[in-house]
Amino acid sequence: AFGWINGSGRNNPENNNKKDWVARVLIKPIQNLSFGGSIYRGRQPSGVTERTAAELKFDYKNLVLQSEYQAGKDGSLERWGLYLQAGYLLGQHFQPCLRGEIWEPDKNNLLVKDKMYITTFGFNWLLKGENTKISFNYILVTEQDNEIDNNEFLIQWQLGI
């Protein structure tokens, strides 16, 4: 997939004559495995905006493993993150899930260690396949330096039509 879009970023009115472009490739070499990558590049008044990502997914019977690495640059600000998640369908309606993430919002700032480690424990209650479900998650956030109380319990309802 390829797109050529307004150069002011998402959900913003046009503020320059530049255009951003985005591309994504997904390859499925065998039935249960897919991998791919994406890139976004644009120019803002504050500088160049770039995003790159690589993804991998393994889906076999009731087991799903998925991972993604992302890196971005906004002017001189560089950030990166990755996640690995697993889910296993028990019966037809219950899917326990586990997700681990690392997120570094400003990797060039040597004075502030702002890397976050995020672990999500939860389960999905599938009401109608994967399109209609209720998700229950506990999100445990551990900051590299200044630990704050920002863990959360999250309930989401997804309705597919």
Tab-separated table of C-alpha atoms in Angstrom:
chain	number	residue	atom	x	y	z
A	1	ALA	CA	0.000	0.000	0.000
A	2	PHE	CA	1.178	3.519	-0.715
A	3	GLY	CA	-0.234	6.930	0.101
A	4	TRP	CA	0.680	10.527	-0.658
A	5	ILE	CA	-1.046	12.850	1.783
A	6	ASN	CA	-1.208	16.438	3.083
A	7	GLY	CA	2.018	17.506	4.725
A	8	SER	CA	0.598	18.861	7.983
A	9	GLY	CA	0.123	15.582	9.835
A	10	ARG	CA	-2.991	13.684	10.844
A	11	ASN	CA	-6.138	15.620	11.692
A	12	ASN	CA	-4.529	19.017	11.050
A	13	PRO	CA	-5.359	21.609	8.386
A	14	GLU	CA	-2.751	22.069	5.678
A	15	ASN	CA	0.061	24.364	6.837
A	16	ASN	CA	2.720	23.795	4.163
A	17	ASN	CA	3.080	22.851	0.489
A	18	LYS	CA	4.939	19.612	1.200
A	19	LYS	CA	3.324	16.219	0.924
A	20	ASP	CA	3.954	13.268	3.234
A	21	TRP	CA	4.135	9.720	1.976
A	22	VAL	CA	3.475	6.397	3.627
A	23	ALA	CA	4.060	2.820	2.450
A	24	ARG	CA	3.372	-0.617	3.943
A	25	VAL	CA	4.239	-4.104	2.751
A	26	LEU	CA	2.909	-7.315	4.308
A	27	ILE	CA	4.166	-10.707	3.125
A	28	LYS	CA	2.590	-14.060	3.962
A	29	PRO	CA	5.125	-16.688	2.820
A	30	ILE	CA	3.254	-19.584	4.435
A	31	GLN	CA	-0.258	-20.022	5.772
A	32	ASN	CA	0.328	-19.130	9.445
A	33	LEU	CA	3.142	-16.581	9.214
A	34	SER	CA	3.172	-12.976	8.042
A	35	PHE	CA	5.774	-10.247	8.271
A	36	GLY	CA	6.142	-6.772	6.918
A	37	GLY	CA	7.221	-3.228	7.351
A	38	SER	CA	6.069	0.329	6.932
A	39	ILE	CA	7.548	3.782	6.526
A	40	TYR	CA	6.159	7.305	6.846
A	41	ARG	CA	8.105	10.393	5.841
A	42	GLY	CA	7.106	14.036	5.769
A	43	ARG	CA	8.194	17.603	6.404
A	44	GLN	CA	6.712	19.838	9.066
A	45	PRO	CA	7.649	23.436	9.912
A	46	SER	CA	9.547	21.935	12.879
A	47	GLY	CA	11.565	19.555	10.674
A	48	VAL	CA	11.424	16.101	9.144
A	49	THR	CA	8.969	13.520	10.475
A	50	GLU	CA	9.827	9.850	9.978
A	51	ARG	CA	8.293	6.603	11.170
A	52	THR	CA	9.509	3.085	10.400
A	53	ALA	CA	8.150	-0.210	11.646
A	54	ALA	CA	8.656	-3.947	11.237
A	55	GLU	CA	6.033	-6.510	12.188
A	56	LEU	CA	5.746	-10.274	12.583
A	57	LYS	CA	2.689	-12.456	13.263
A	58	PHE	CA	2.324	-16.197	13.795
A	59	ASP	CA	-1.234	-17.540	13.962
A	60	TYR	CA	-1.683	-21.299	14.371
A	61	LYS	CA	-4.897	-22.940	15.535
A	62	ASN	CA	-5.704	-21.274	18.890
A	63	LEU	CA	-2.326	-19.549	19.384
A	64	VAL	CA	-1.491	-16.037	18.167
A	65	LEU	CA	1.976	-14.473	18.584
A	66	GLN	CA	2.560	-10.950	17.315
A	67	SER	CA	5.392	-8.434	17.552
A	68	GLU	CA	6.251	-5.005	16.172
A	69	TYR	CA	9.239	-2.669	16.356
A	70	GLN	CA	8.692	1.058	15.736
A	71	ALA	CA	11.085	3.985	15.471
A	72	GLY	CA	10.289	7.624	14.844
A	73	LYS	CA	11.868	11.008	14.440
A	74	ASP	CA	10.299	14.452	14.750
A	75	GLY	CA	12.989	17.029	14.047
A	76	SER	CA	15.684	16.225	16.611
A	77	LEU	CA	13.369	14.123	18.815
A	78	GLU	CA	13.922	10.383	18.331
A	79	ARG	CA	11.813	7.646	19.876
A	80	TRP	CA	11.399	3.900	19.593
A	81	GLY	CA	9.345	1.049	20.971
A	82	LEU	CA	8.545	-2.611	20.552
A	83	TYR	CA	6.024	-5.124	21.789
A	84	LEU	CA	5.503	-8.861	21.878
A	85	GLN	CA	2.063	-10.258	22.603
A	86	ALA	CA	0.526	-13.708	22.873
A	87	GLY	CA	-3.030	-14.957	23.044
A	88	TYR	CA	-4.490	-18.450	23.261
A	89	LEU	CA	-8.142	-19.254	22.612
A	90	LEU	CA	-9.632	-21.638	25.170
A	91	GLY	CA	-12.911	-23.036	23.888
A	92	GLN	CA	-14.835	-20.615	21.685
A	93	HIS	CA	-15.157	-17.547	23.898
A	94	PHE	CA	-12.233	-17.146	26.322
A	95	GLN	CA	-8.806	-15.856	25.240
A	96	PRO	CA	-6.138	-15.094	27.871
A	97	CYS	CA	-3.522	-12.602	26.613
A	98	LEU	CA	-0.106	-11.319	27.658
A	99	ARG	CA	1.767	-8.355	26.209
A	100	GLY	CA	5.188	-6.894	26.957
A	101	GLU	CA	6.302	-3.470	25.672
A	102	ILE	CA	9.283	-1.177	25.815
A	103	TRP	CA	8.762	2.496	24.920
A	104	GLU	CA	11.402	5.221	24.874
A	105	PRO	CA	9.861	8.598	23.974
A	106	ASP	CA	13.161	10.529	23.775
A	107	LYS	CA	16.202	8.319	23.236
A	108	ASN	CA	18.650	11.232	22.750
A	109	ASN	CA	17.961	12.864	26.117
A	110	LEU	CA	20.856	11.665	28.266
A	111	LEU	CA	19.702	13.622	31.325
A	112	VAL	CA	16.277	11.996	31.623
A	113	LYS	CA	15.937	8.241	31.539
A	114	ASP	CA	12.341	8.009	30.321
A	115	LYS	CA	12.173	4.434	29.047
A	116	MET	CA	9.002	2.602	30.110
A	117	TYR	CA	8.387	-1.123	30.488
A	118	ILE	CA	4.728	-2.030	30.113
A	119	THR	CA	3.218	-5.438	30.852
A	120	THR	CA	-0.427	-6.172	30.110
A	121	PHE	CA	-2.248	-9.169	31.583
A	122	GLY	CA	-5.765	-9.797	30.430
A	123	PHE	CA	-8.348	-11.771	28.586
A	124	ASN	CA	-10.884	-11.331	25.831
A	125	TRP	CA	-14.411	-12.631	26.114
A	126	LEU	CA	-15.388	-13.249	22.496
A	127	LEU	CA	-19.106	-12.756	21.976
A	128	LYS	CA	-19.235	-13.107	18.175
A	129	GLY	CA	-15.888	-14.208	16.778
A	130	GLU	CA	-13.120	-11.626	17.127
A	131	ASN	CA	-15.305	-8.754	15.899
A	132	THR	CA	-17.504	-8.436	18.970
A	133	LYS	CA	-15.767	-8.861	22.314
A	134	ILE	CA	-15.184	-7.484	25.779
A	135	SER	CA	-11.553	-7.141	26.894
A	136	PHE	CA	-10.372	-6.992	30.500
A	137	ASN	CA	-6.758	-5.861	31.005
A	138	TYR	CA	-4.466	-4.891	33.845
A	139	ILE	CA	-1.640	-2.662	32.571
A	140	LEU	CA	1.494	-2.506	34.722
A	141	VAL	CA	3.802	0.406	33.823
A	142	THR	CA	7.356	0.580	35.182
A	143	GLU	CA	9.368	3.723	34.459
A	144	GLN	CA	13.148	3.557	34.134
A	145	ASP	CA	13.866	6.377	36.589
A	146	ASN	CA	10.966	8.231	38.156
A	147	GLU	CA	8.360	5.622	39.044
A	148	ILE	CA	4.818	7.022	39.097
A	149	ASP	CA	1.496	5.412	39.974
A	150	ASN	CA	-0.005	5.005	36.508
A	151	ASN	CA	-1.021	1.350	36.382
A	152	GLU	CA	-4.560	0.831	35.200
A	153	PHE	CA	-7.367	-1.671	34.876
A	154	LEU	CA	-9.094	-1.322	31.531
A	155	ILE	CA	-12.354	-2.747	30.212
A	156	GLN	CA	-13.130	-2.332	26.510
A	157	TRP	CA	-16.114	-3.343	24.456
A	158	GLN	CA	-15.661	-3.822	20.715
A	159	LEU	CA	-18.774	-4.144	18.582
A	160	GLY	CA	-18.439	-5.498	15.069
A	161	ILE	CA	-21.198	-5.069	12.533
